[in-house]
mmCIF file of C-alpha atoms and ligand atoms in Angstrom:
data_model
loop_
_atom_site.group_PDB
_atom_site.id
_atom_site.type_symbol
_atom_site.label_atom_id
_atom_site.label_comp_id
_atom_site.label_asym_id
_atom_site.label_seq_id
_atom_site.Cartn_x
_atom_site.Cartn_y
_atom_site.Cartn_z
ATOM 1 C CA MET V 1 3.223 -31.899 50.874
ATOM 2 C CA PHE V 2 0.327 -32.484 48.473
ATOM 3 C CA GLN V 3 -2.816 -30.402 48.803
ATOM 4 C CA PRO V 4 -5.806 -32.781 48.804
ATOM 5 C CA VAL V 5 -7.897 -32.345 45.663
ATOM 6 C CA GLN V 6 -11.517 -32.345 46.736
ATOM 7 C CA ILE V 7 -14.515 -32.994 44.490
ATOM 8 C CA THR V 8 -17.300 -33.119 47.103
ATOM 9 C CA ASP V 9 -17.252 -33.039 50.928
ATOM 10 C CA SER V 10 -16.209 -36.663 50.945
ATOM 11 C CA VAL V 11 -14.752 -37.468 47.503
ATOM 12 C CA TYR V 12 -11.094 -36.762 46.772
ATOM 13 C CA TYR V 13 -8.978 -37.193 43.672
ATOM 14 C CA VAL V 14 -5.764 -39.178 44.072
ATOM 15 C CA GLY V 15 -4.916 -39.870 40.416
ATOM 16 C CA VAL V 16 -1.727 -39.132 38.504
ATOM 17 C CA ASN V 17 -0.632 -37.806 35.116
ATOM 18 C CA ASP V 18 1.554 -39.704 32.682
ATOM 19 C CA ARG V 19 3.305 -37.611 30.027
ATOM 20 C CA ARG V 20 6.123 -40.095 29.505
ATOM 21 C CA LYS V 21 4.187 -42.864 27.853
ATOM 22 C CA LEU V 22 4.495 -42.729 24.084
ATOM 23 C CA LEU V 23 1.875 -45.338 23.293
ATOM 24 C CA PHE V 24 -1.149 -46.139 25.441
ATOM 25 C CA GLU V 25 -1.653 -49.927 25.516
ATOM 26 C CA ASN V 26 1.636 -49.825 23.608
ATOM 27 C CA GLN V 27 -0.282 -48.942 20.461
ATOM 28 C CA PHE V 28 -2.083 -45.577 20.622
ATOM 29 C CA PRO V 29 -0.055 -42.319 20.640
ATOM 30 C CA VAL V 30 -0.793 -39.997 23.557
ATOM 31 C CA PRO V 31 0.849 -36.704 22.561
ATOM 32 C CA TYR V 32 -0.926 -34.848 25.374
ATOM 33 C CA GLY V 33 -0.321 -37.610 27.908
ATOM 34 C CA VAL V 34 -2.950 -39.511 29.843
ATOM 35 C CA SER V 35 -4.199 -39.476 33.420
ATOM 36 C CA TYR V 36 -4.912 -42.496 35.602
ATOM 37 C CA ASN V 37 -7.690 -41.378 37.905
ATOM 38 C CA ALA V 38 -8.414 -42.844 41.317
ATOM 39 C CA TYR V 39 -10.672 -41.531 44.074
ATOM 40 C CA LEU V 40 -11.107 -41.720 47.822
ATOM 41 C CA VAL V 41 -14.543 -41.648 49.425
ATOM 42 C CA CYS V 42 -14.155 -40.716 53.084
ATOM 43 C CA ASP V 43 -16.877 -41.354 55.649
ATOM 44 C CA GLU V 44 -16.875 -43.401 58.873
ATOM 45 C CA GLU V 45 -15.093 -45.862 56.666
ATOM 46 C CA VAL V 46 -12.808 -45.045 53.730
ATOM 47 C CA ALA V 47 -13.082 -46.493 50.251
ATOM 48 C CA LEU V 48 -10.501 -46.182 47.512
ATOM 49 C CA ILE V 49 -11.914 -46.492 44.007
ATOM 50 C CA ASP V 50 -9.393 -47.968 41.572
ATOM 51 C CA THR V 51 -5.640 -47.506 41.609
ATOM 52 C CA VAL V 52 -3.097 -46.264 39.024
ATOM 53 C CA ASP V 53 -0.423 -47.583 36.681
ATOM 54 C CA VAL V 54 2.293 -49.403 38.599
ATOM 55 C CA GLY V 55 4.933 -46.856 37.548
ATOM 56 C CA PHE V 56 3.200 -44.248 39.733
ATOM 57 C CA ALA V 57 2.582 -46.388 42.829
ATOM 58 C CA ASP V 58 4.880 -44.390 45.107
ATOM 59 C CA LEU V 59 3.363 -41.045 44.139
ATOM 60 C CA PHE V 60 -0.096 -42.565 44.444
ATOM 61 C CA LEU V 61 0.529 -43.686 48.033
ATOM 62 C CA LYS V 62 1.789 -40.206 48.931
ATOM 63 C CA LYS V 63 -1.317 -38.611 47.451
ATOM 64 C CA ILE V 64 -3.536 -40.961 49.454
ATOM 65 C CA GLU V 65 -1.670 -40.109 52.661
ATOM 66 C CA SER V 66 -2.103 -36.404 51.934
ATOM 67 C CA VAL V 67 -5.859 -36.970 52.170
ATOM 68 C CA ILE V 68 -6.262 -39.527 54.956
ATOM 69 C CA GLY V 69 -2.984 -39.252 56.876
ATOM 70 C CA ASN V 70 -2.545 -42.378 58.962
ATOM 71 C CA ARG V 71 -6.141 -43.562 58.646
ATOM 72 C CA GLU V 72 -6.705 -46.997 57.233
ATOM 73 C CA ILE V 73 -8.435 -47.617 53.934
ATOM 74 C CA ASP V 74 -11.264 -50.029 54.617
ATOM 75 C CA TYR V 75 -12.190 -50.917 51.053
ATOM 76 C CA LEU V 76 -10.521 -50.968 47.668
ATOM 77 C CA ILE V 77 -13.264 -50.962 45.052
ATOM 78 C CA ILE V 78 -12.009 -52.272 41.742
ATOM 79 C CA ASN V 79 -14.199 -51.047 38.930
ATOM 80 C CA HIS V 80 -11.794 -52.252 36.258
ATOM 81 C CA MET V 81 -8.888 -54.674 36.320
ATOM 82 C CA GLU V 82 -6.932 -53.479 33.291
ATOM 83 C CA PRO V 83 -3.376 -52.867 34.526
ATOM 84 C CA ASP V 84 -3.467 -49.102 33.890
ATOM 85 C CA HIS V 85 -5.822 -49.091 36.895
ATOM 86 C CA SER V 86 -5.051 -52.249 38.822
ATOM 87 C CA GLY V 87 -1.255 -51.858 38.513
ATOM 88 C CA SER V 88 -0.857 -50.557 42.059
ATOM 89 C CA VAL V 89 -3.224 -52.997 43.800
ATOM 90 C CA ARG V 90 -0.353 -55.022 45.238
ATOM 91 C CA PHE V 91 1.254 -51.884 46.726
ATOM 92 C CA ILE V 92 -2.054 -50.803 48.241
ATOM 93 C CA LYS V 93 -2.476 -54.227 49.805
ATOM 94 C CA GLU V 94 1.047 -54.111 51.238
ATOM 95 C CA ARG V 95 0.526 -50.638 52.711
ATOM 96 C CA TYR V 96 -3.025 -51.377 53.963
ATOM 97 C CA PRO V 97 -2.981 -55.122 54.733
ATOM 98 C CA ARG V 98 -6.456 -55.159 56.309
ATOM 99 C CA ILE V 99 -8.090 -53.619 53.265
ATOM 100 C CA ARG V 100 -11.061 -55.520 51.822
ATOM 101 C CA ILE V 101 -11.263 -55.691 48.070
ATOM 102 C CA VAL V 102 -14.728 -55.012 46.712
ATOM 103 C CA ALA V 103 -15.396 -56.320 43.224
ATOM 104 C CA ASN V 104 -17.394 -58.864 41.259
ATOM 105 C CA ALA V 105 -16.633 -62.530 40.640
ATOM 106 C CA LYS V 106 -14.998 -61.905 37.253
ATOM 107 C CA THR V 107 -12.685 -59.360 38.825
ATOM 108 C CA PHE V 108 -11.610 -61.827 41.494
ATOM 109 C CA ASP V 109 -10.621 -64.335 38.859
ATOM 110 C CA MET V 110 -8.367 -61.695 37.247
ATOM 111 C CA LEU V 111 -7.080 -60.505 40.632
ATOM 112 C CA ASN V 112 -5.890 -64.015 41.342
ATOM 113 C CA GLY V 113 -4.452 -64.458 37.859
ATOM 114 C CA TYR V 114 -2.559 -61.167 37.788
ATOM 115 C CA PHE V 115 -1.509 -60.800 41.425
ATOM 116 C CA GLY V 116 -2.299 -64.051 43.236
ATOM 117 C CA ILE V 117 -4.610 -62.141 45.597
ATOM 118 C CA ILE V 118 -7.343 -64.388 47.021
ATOM 119 C CA ASP V 119 -8.045 -63.068 50.520
ATOM 120 C CA HIS V 120 -10.014 -60.192 52.090
ATOM 121 C CA LEU V 121 -12.432 -60.235 49.178
ATOM 122 C CA HIS V 122 -15.954 -58.797 49.288
ATOM 123 C CA GLU V 123 -17.970 -59.878 46.281
ATOM 124 C CA VAL V 124 -20.703 -57.635 44.925
ATOM 125 C CA LYS V 125 -23.390 -58.262 42.343
ATOM 126 C CA ASP V 126 -25.354 -55.883 40.185
ATOM 127 C CA GLY V 127 -27.316 -53.445 42.365
ATOM 128 C CA ASP V 128 -25.577 -54.362 45.635
ATOM 129 C CA MET V 129 -24.900 -51.619 48.174
ATOM 130 C CA LEU V 130 -22.028 -50.818 50.500
ATOM 131 C CA GLU V 131 -22.467 -48.461 53.463
ATOM 132 C CA LEU V 132 -19.484 -46.376 54.514
ATOM 133 C CA GLY V 133 -21.393 -44.492 57.235
ATOM 134 C CA ARG V 134 -23.695 -41.759 56.019
ATOM 135 C CA ARG V 135 -22.716 -42.634 52.472
ATOM 136 C CA ARG V 136 -24.026 -45.549 50.476
ATOM 137 C CA LEU V 137 -22.393 -46.847 47.348
ATOM 138 C CA ARG V 138 -24.257 -48.887 44.757
ATOM 139 C CA PHE V 139 -22.609 -51.098 42.165
ATOM 140 C CA ALA V 140 -23.688 -51.537 38.568
ATOM 141 C CA LEU V 141 -22.141 -54.282 36.500
ATOM 142 C CA THR V 142 -21.361 -52.928 33.037
ATOM 143 C CA PRO V 143 -19.609 -55.825 31.291
ATOM 144 C CA MET V 144 -17.495 -55.055 28.197
ATOM 145 C CA VAL V 145 -17.245 -51.334 28.854
ATOM 146 C CA HIS V 146 -14.324 -52.114 28.400
ATOM 147 C CA TRP V 147 -13.540 -55.595 29.828
ATOM 148 C CA PRO V 148 -15.935 -58.326 30.999
ATOM 149 C CA GLU V 149 -15.458 -57.517 34.694
ATOM 150 C CA THR V 150 -16.072 -53.780 34.280
ATOM 151 C CA MET V 151 -18.454 -52.191 36.752
ATOM 152 C CA MET V 152 -19.397 -48.718 37.925
ATOM 153 C CA THR V 153 -19.831 -47.409 41.456
ATOM 154 C CA TYR V 154 -22.434 -44.801 42.349
ATOM 155 C CA ASP V 155 -22.361 -42.652 45.469
ATOM 156 C CA LEU V 156 -26.040 -42.182 46.283
ATOM 157 C CA THR V 157 -25.374 -39.456 48.833
ATOM 158 C CA ASP V 158 -23.340 -37.077 46.686
ATOM 159 C CA LYS V 159 -24.677 -38.417 43.358
ATOM 160 C CA VAL V 160 -21.247 -39.162 41.988
ATOM 161 C CA LEU V 161 -20.783 -41.841 39.345
ATOM 162 C CA PHE V 162 -17.396 -43.551 39.249
ATOM 163 C CA SER V 163 -17.638 -44.749 35.686
ATOM 164 C CA GLY V 164 -14.402 -46.588 34.968
ATOM 165 C CA ASP V 165 -13.171 -46.150 31.380
ATOM 166 C CA ALA V 166 -16.571 -44.930 30.200
ATOM 167 C CA PHE V 167 -16.612 -41.205 29.395
ATOM 168 C CA GLY V 168 -12.827 -41.053 29.708
ATOM 169 C CA THR V 169 -10.387 -39.280 27.412
ATOM 170 C CA PHE V 170 -6.772 -39.278 26.437
ATOM 171 C CA GLY V 171 -4.910 -36.185 27.621
ATOM 172 C CA ALA V 172 -3.258 -35.516 30.963
ATOM 173 C CA LEU V 173 -4.770 -33.017 33.395
ATOM 174 C CA ASN V 174 -2.810 -29.781 33.289
ATOM 175 C CA GLY V 175 -3.487 -28.523 36.773
ATOM 176 C CA GLY V 176 -7.296 -28.740 36.621
ATOM 177 C CA LEU V 177 -9.618 -31.633 37.379
ATOM 178 C CA ILE V 178 -13.292 -30.676 37.156
ATOM 179 C CA ASP V 179 -14.388 -29.695 33.647
ATOM 180 C CA GLU V 180 -15.675 -26.233 34.578
ATOM 181 C CA THR V 181 -12.286 -25.220 35.979
ATOM 182 C CA MET V 182 -10.395 -25.644 32.717
ATOM 183 C CA ASP V 183 -10.526 -25.162 28.968
ATOM 184 C CA ILE V 184 -11.815 -28.546 27.934
ATOM 185 C CA SER V 185 -12.085 -27.806 24.208
ATOM 186 C CA ARG V 186 -8.974 -29.850 23.519
ATOM 187 C CA PHE V 187 -10.473 -32.909 25.202
ATOM 188 C CA TRP V 188 -13.411 -33.554 22.867
ATOM 189 C CA ASP V 189 -11.331 -34.855 19.952
ATOM 190 C CA GLU V 190 -9.202 -36.880 22.345
ATOM 191 C CA MET V 191 -12.339 -38.273 23.951
ATOM 192 C CA ARG V 192 -13.597 -39.492 20.586
ATOM 193 C CA ARG V 193 -10.188 -40.958 19.723
ATOM 194 C CA TYR V 194 -10.147 -42.697 23.108
ATOM 195 C CA TYR V 195 -13.637 -44.045 22.471
ATOM 196 C CA ALA V 196 -12.733 -45.206 18.940
ATOM 197 C CA CYS V 197 -9.569 -46.962 20.118
ATOM 198 C CA ILE V 198 -10.580 -48.388 23.479
ATOM 199 C CA VAL V 199 -14.342 -48.783 23.741
ATOM 200 C CA GLY V 200 -15.438 -48.476 20.103
ATOM 201 C CA LYS V 201 -15.865 -52.206 19.565
ATOM 202 C CA TYR V 202 -18.401 -52.408 22.367
ATOM 203 C CA GLY V 203 -21.339 -50.347 21.094
ATOM 204 C CA VAL V 204 -24.003 -52.741 22.395
ATOM 205 C CA PRO V 205 -22.493 -53.048 25.906
ATOM 206 C CA VAL V 206 -22.177 -49.238 26.042
ATOM 207 C CA GLN V 207 -25.840 -48.932 25.080
ATOM 208 C CA ASN V 208 -26.747 -51.452 27.810
ATOM 209 C CA ALA V 209 -24.784 -49.431 30.348
ATOM 210 C CA MET V 210 -26.454 -46.209 29.204
ATOM 211 C CA LYS V 211 -29.862 -47.835 29.720
ATOM 212 C CA LYS V 212 -28.826 -48.890 33.199
ATOM 213 C CA LEU V 213 -27.771 -45.300 33.977
ATOM 214 C CA LYS V 214 -30.875 -43.735 32.442
ATOM 215 C CA ASP V 215 -32.552 -42.708 35.683
ATOM 216 C CA THR V 216 -29.380 -42.087 37.671
ATOM 217 C CA GLU V 217 -29.008 -38.508 38.809
ATOM 218 C CA MET V 218 -25.382 -37.445 38.373
ATOM 219 C CA ARG V 219 -23.695 -34.388 39.805
ATOM 220 C CA TYR V 220 -20.258 -35.647 38.874
ATOM 221 C CA ILE V 221 -18.917 -38.350 36.603
ATOM 222 C CA CYS V 222 -15.519 -39.470 37.815
ATOM 223 C CA THR V 223 -13.864 -41.437 35.023
ATOM 224 C CA THR V 224 -10.573 -43.289 35.082
ATOM 225 C CA HIS V 225 -9.018 -41.002 32.435
ATOM 226 C CA GLY V 226 -9.338 -37.264 31.900
ATOM 227 C CA PRO V 227 -11.487 -34.585 33.483
ATOM 228 C CA VAL V 228 -14.193 -35.100 36.066
ATOM 229 C CA TRP V 229 -17.408 -34.185 34.296
ATOM 230 C CA HIS V 230 -19.747 -31.770 36.056
ATOM 231 C CA GLU V 231 -20.818 -28.968 33.753
ATOM 232 C CA HIS V 232 -20.684 -31.145 30.625
ATOM 233 C CA ILE V 233 -22.364 -34.331 31.847
ATOM 234 C CA ARG V 234 -25.229 -34.053 29.383
ATOM 235 C CA GLN V 235 -22.902 -33.499 26.431
ATOM 236 C CA THR V 236 -20.704 -36.398 27.495
ATOM 237 C CA LEU V 237 -23.662 -38.773 27.771
ATOM 238 C CA GLN V 238 -24.994 -37.618 24.405
ATOM 239 C CA LEU V 239 -21.653 -38.231 22.708
ATOM 240 C CA TYR V 240 -21.405 -41.757 24.116
ATOM 241 C CA ASP V 241 -24.966 -42.480 23.105
ATOM 242 C CA ARG V 242 -24.242 -41.274 19.575
ATOM 243 C CA TRP V 243 -20.956 -43.100 19.140
ATOM 244 C CA SER V 244 -22.239 -46.368 20.553
ATOM 245 C CA ARG V 245 -25.144 -46.260 18.086
ATOM 246 C CA TYR V 246 -22.562 -45.661 15.323
ATOM 247 C CA GLU V 247 -24.339 -42.443 14.400
ATOM 248 C CA ALA V 248 -22.241 -40.030 12.371
ATOM 249 C CA ALA V 249 -22.279 -36.514 10.959
ATOM 250 C CA PRO V 250 -22.340 -35.795 7.221
ATOM 251 C CA GLY V 251 -18.718 -35.807 6.167
ATOM 252 C CA ALA V 252 -16.126 -37.997 4.510
ATOM 253 C CA VAL V 253 -12.894 -39.615 5.622
ATOM 254 C CA ILE V 254 -10.506 -40.302 2.763
ATOM 255 C CA ALA V 255 -7.714 -42.672 3.799
ATOM 256 C CA TYR V 256 -5.188 -43.858 1.298
ATOM 257 C CA GLY V 257 -1.753 -45.308 0.807
ATOM 258 C CA SER V 258 0.485 -44.167 -2.011
ATOM 259 C CA MET V 259 4.031 -45.161 -2.871
ATOM 260 C CA TYR V 260 4.790 -42.695 -5.688
ATOM 261 C CA GLY V 261 1.842 -40.302 -5.653
ATOM 262 C CA ASN V 262 -0.457 -41.880 -8.230
ATOM 263 C CA THR V 263 -3.026 -43.252 -5.780
ATOM 264 C CA GLU V 264 -2.676 -39.993 -3.877
ATOM 265 C CA GLN V 265 -3.629 -38.053 -6.999
ATOM 266 C CA MET V 266 -6.770 -40.143 -7.224
ATOM 267 C CA ALA V 267 -7.519 -39.298 -3.569
ATOM 268 C CA GLU V 268 -7.093 -35.574 -4.283
ATOM 269 C CA THR V 269 -9.442 -35.797 -7.247
ATOM 270 C CA ILE V 270 -12.079 -37.772 -5.338
ATOM 271 C CA ALA V 271 -11.901 -35.172 -2.548
ATOM 272 C CA GLU V 272 -12.640 -32.447 -5.112
ATOM 273 C CA GLY V 273 -15.648 -34.480 -6.193
ATOM 274 C CA VAL V 274 -16.868 -34.845 -2.607
ATOM 275 C CA VAL V 275 -16.721 -31.081 -2.080
ATOM 276 C CA LYS V 276 -18.368 -30.429 -5.466
ATOM 277 C CA GLY V 277 -21.110 -32.800 -4.309
ATOM 278 C CA GLY V 278 -21.801 -30.487 -1.368
ATOM 279 C CA VAL V 279 -20.029 -32.158 1.548
ATOM 280 C CA LYS V 280 -17.839 -29.649 3.380
ATOM 281 C CA GLU V 281 -16.339 -31.861 6.060
ATOM 282 C CA VAL V 282 -13.554 -33.873 4.442
ATOM 283 C CA ALA V 283 -10.727 -35.441 6.464
ATOM 284 C CA MET V 284 -7.865 -36.799 4.341
ATOM 285 C CA TYR V 285 -5.137 -39.057 5.601
ATOM 286 C CA ASP V 286 -2.078 -40.705 4.129
ATOM 287 C CA THR V 287 -2.018 -43.935 6.122
ATOM 288 C CA SER V 288 1.775 -44.018 6.012
ATOM 289 C CA HIS V 289 1.924 -40.707 7.878
ATOM 290 C CA THR V 290 -1.046 -40.526 10.214
ATOM 291 C CA ASP V 291 -1.506 -42.973 13.044
ATOM 292 C CA SER V 292 -4.618 -45.063 12.494
ATOM 293 C CA SER V 293 -6.097 -43.997 15.853
ATOM 294 C CA TYR V 294 -6.759 -40.529 14.394
ATOM 295 C CA ILE V 295 -8.330 -42.018 11.275
ATOM 296 C CA LEU V 296 -10.515 -44.354 13.355
ATOM 297 C CA SER V 297 -11.601 -41.392 15.419
ATOM 298 C CA ASP V 298 -12.796 -39.568 12.303
ATOM 299 C CA ILE V 299 -14.528 -42.697 11.020
ATOM 300 C CA PHE V 300 -16.581 -42.569 14.231
ATOM 301 C CA GLN V 301 -17.297 -38.922 13.409
ATOM 302 C CA TYR V 302 -18.282 -39.013 9.737
ATOM 303 C CA SER V 303 -20.713 -41.110 7.731
ATOM 304 C CA GLY V 304 -18.640 -41.449 4.527
ATOM 305 C CA PHE V 305 -15.449 -43.429 4.068
ATOM 306 C CA ILE V 306 -13.279 -43.618 0.971
ATOM 307 C CA VAL V 307 -10.282 -45.880 0.981
ATOM 308 C CA GLY V 308 -7.552 -46.292 -1.600
ATOM 309 C CA SER V 309 -4.440 -48.360 -2.069
ATOM 310 C CA PRO V 310 -1.936 -49.175 -4.740
ATOM 311 C CA THR V 311 -1.484 -52.840 -5.475
ATOM 312 C CA TYR V 312 1.530 -53.953 -3.481
ATOM 313 C CA MET V 313 2.983 -57.449 -3.707
ATOM 314 C CA GLY V 314 -0.262 -58.719 -5.144
ATOM 315 C CA GLY V 315 -2.385 -57.160 -2.406
ATOM 316 C CA ILE V 316 -3.143 -54.059 -0.344
ATOM 317 C CA LEU V 317 -0.452 -51.670 0.913
ATOM 318 C CA PRO V 318 0.225 -52.894 4.490
ATOM 319 C CA GLN V 319 -0.614 -49.542 6.109
ATOM 320 C CA VAL V 320 -4.021 -49.533 4.432
ATOM 321 C CA GLU V 321 -4.579 -53.210 5.218
ATOM 322 C CA SER V 322 -3.789 -52.545 8.867
ATOM 323 C CA LEU V 323 -6.355 -49.733 9.003
ATOM 324 C CA LEU V 324 -8.977 -51.989 7.430
ATOM 325 C CA SER V 325 -8.378 -54.688 10.003
ATOM 326 C CA LYS V 326 -8.756 -52.106 12.818
ATOM 327 C CA ILE V 327 -12.070 -50.989 11.350
ATOM 328 C CA GLU V 328 -13.212 -54.584 10.957
ATOM 329 C CA VAL V 329 -12.378 -55.549 14.529
ATOM 330 C CA ARG V 330 -14.443 -52.638 15.841
ATOM 331 C CA GLY V 331 -17.494 -53.647 13.808
ATOM 332 C CA ILE V 332 -18.273 -50.040 12.903
ATOM 333 C CA LYS V 333 -21.746 -49.883 11.365
ATOM 334 C CA ASN V 334 -23.795 -47.779 8.980
ATOM 335 C CA ARG V 335 -21.220 -46.091 6.779
ATOM 336 C CA THR V 336 -21.297 -45.291 3.071
ATOM 337 C CA CYS V 337 -18.047 -46.050 1.315
ATOM 338 C CA ALA V 338 -16.124 -46.024 -1.943
ATOM 339 C CA VAL V 339 -12.876 -47.659 -3.008
ATOM 340 C CA PHE V 340 -10.074 -46.676 -5.332
ATOM 341 C CA GLY V 341 -6.605 -47.813 -6.252
ATOM 342 C CA SER V 342 -3.857 -47.899 -8.828
ATOM 343 C CA PHE V 343 -1.468 -50.525 -10.102
ATOM 344 C CA THR V 344 1.384 -50.884 -12.533
ATOM 345 C CA TRP V 345 1.024 -54.353 -14.023
ATOM 346 C CA ALA V 346 -1.724 -56.266 -12.165
ATOM 347 C CA GLY V 347 -4.541 -54.666 -10.150
ATOM 348 C CA THR V 348 -5.517 -56.627 -7.047
ATOM 349 C CA ALA V 349 -5.722 -54.075 -4.201
ATOM 350 C CA ILE V 350 -9.300 -52.954 -4.722
ATOM 351 C CA LYS V 351 -10.408 -56.530 -5.419
ATOM 352 C CA LYS V 352 -9.245 -57.283 -1.881
ATOM 353 C CA ILE V 353 -10.611 -54.110 -0.290
ATOM 354 C CA LEU V 354 -14.138 -54.469 -1.666
ATOM 355 C CA PRO V 355 -14.910 -57.767 0.137
ATOM 356 C CA ALA V 356 -13.697 -56.185 3.394
ATOM 357 C CA MET V 357 -16.216 -53.363 2.905
ATOM 358 C CA GLU V 358 -18.937 -55.862 2.001
ATOM 359 C CA ALA V 359 -18.212 -57.819 5.167
ATOM 360 C CA LEU V 360 -18.897 -54.656 7.176
ATOM 361 C CA LYS V 361 -22.257 -54.375 5.389
ATOM 362 C CA TRP V 362 -21.423 -50.788 4.463
ATOM 363 C CA GLU V 363 -23.117 -49.328 1.420
ATOM 364 C CA ILE V 364 -20.578 -49.344 -1.412
ATOM 365 C CA THR V 365 -21.064 -46.409 -3.751
ATOM 366 C CA GLY V 366 -18.535 -47.511 -6.345
ATOM 367 C CA SER V 367 -14.882 -47.936 -7.160
ATOM 368 C CA VAL V 368 -12.252 -46.586 -9.528
ATOM 369 C CA GLU V 369 -9.024 -48.284 -10.517
ATOM 370 C CA GLU V 370 -6.300 -46.750 -12.666
ATOM 371 C CA LYS V 371 -3.342 -48.353 -14.371
ATOM 372 C CA GLN V 372 -0.193 -46.328 -13.644
ATOM 373 C CA ALA V 373 -0.623 -42.521 -13.741
ATOM 374 C CA LEU V 374 -4.046 -40.886 -13.447
ATOM 375 C CA LYS V 375 -5.402 -40.017 -16.901
ATOM 376 C CA GLN V 376 -8.377 -38.015 -18.168
ATOM 377 C CA GLU V 377 -10.975 -40.783 -18.254
ATOM 378 C CA LYS V 378 -10.290 -42.052 -14.721
ATOM 379 C CA TYR V 379 -9.802 -38.470 -13.512
ATOM 380 C CA GLN V 380 -13.415 -37.858 -14.424
ATOM 381 C CA ASP V 381 -14.446 -41.168 -12.819
ATOM 382 C CA CYS V 382 -12.754 -40.060 -9.578
ATOM 383 C CA VAL V 383 -14.652 -36.743 -9.576
ATOM 384 C CA THR V 384 -17.894 -38.607 -10.221
ATOM 385 C CA LEU V 385 -17.165 -41.128 -7.462
ATOM 386 C CA GLY V 386 -16.614 -38.312 -4.968
ATOM 387 C CA LYS V 387 -19.771 -36.481 -6.055
ATOM 388 C CA THR V 388 -21.880 -39.626 -5.913
ATOM 389 C CA LEU V 389 -20.668 -40.435 -2.428
ATOM 390 C CA ALA V 390 -21.358 -36.869 -1.301
ATOM 391 C CA GLU V 391 -24.897 -37.069 -2.653
ATOM 392 C CA LYS V 392 -25.492 -40.326 -0.756
ATOM 393 C CA ILE V 393 -24.107 -38.804 2.437
ATOM 394 C CA LEU V 394 -26.356 -35.771 2.149
ATOM 395 C CA SER V 395 -29.456 -37.701 1.106
ATOM 396 C CA ALA V 396 -29.083 -39.950 4.177
ATOM 397 C CA GLU V 397 -29.409 -36.815 6.327
ATOM 398 C CA LYS V 398 -32.778 -35.831 4.876
HETATM 399 FE FE1 FEO I 401 -8.180 -47.488 31.272
HETATM 400 FE FE2 FEO I 401 -9.638 -50.415 30.077
HETATM 401 O O1 FEO I 401 -8.408 -49.373 31.047
#
């Protein structure tokens, strides 16, 4: 029933789209869905590269059969063991009992732990090759992009890189697959949000992987999520290089919590100051309304960060505190920041936020704290804070 989706003479797409999942990893919203990509490489022998989420196992098997009919699959190459990709391994093994699983030693430990699978294993190390006939596949271990067992597989014949999570995006595939066949403009923001949420902590491992790929000629990058990159390979590599170095564009993210609008009024005033200071790109978020994944994504985009909270129960508003902990865990580097807050009877929020910013080693431009409603003196301080931050952002670009 299914028409095989072909990428090269020998590489086929057998992935699926998930538009039912509300939260990826049960934490990140996916309003445009997400795809779980898997690929078949067909030669004298057949290799399947990764599987899909367990909820799609039946559809996955049908898609595979639409490509290879009753042929056997000789190898299952596991680039990544996270269950969004390894979820259907057990079903593949049941359907193709003679299949040999190709992966590295760390993967086998997880394969045993998750599924109790310990037989028909073919261990590979960094740089090892596998011949399928005319085609040769080479394996590159890329630990911590995104898990310790992560590796990539490279088809030397067709120059296709199967990159695992790297270069992936949120967003299901709406009928297209290869970037040049669809409008991919909507994917760039989702790619950065995916990076910020999933891979963003691992800047150094991503840089190590990029170095390993430096001289690899790529006609296609087949990721585990989102489009297959062909026309936009250079742009995709450049974005990953930039994000993993924590490089950012001149702009400011203002993220705040506000219970009755007083801290919000400070945020509005600081934003006016930022624009007066010459910075045009300003992203403002009420942390009680916008999911932190979108805020994190913009923090990866812009070099300035301004955070504000009212004092709540002797500390930081929980929504703001949660955002700060997500920034901290990702170890985002090289940002310029400022802090603000308001209180009614005892101001403690900014006293708790400032050490968090110091721990990140971000440059702290200053802080403003107001008691109760925003008044003239602190209004002016907020404008000045915004302008000063803007000047620092712009001077860093020179
Ligand atoms: Fe798409 Fe790290 O799994």
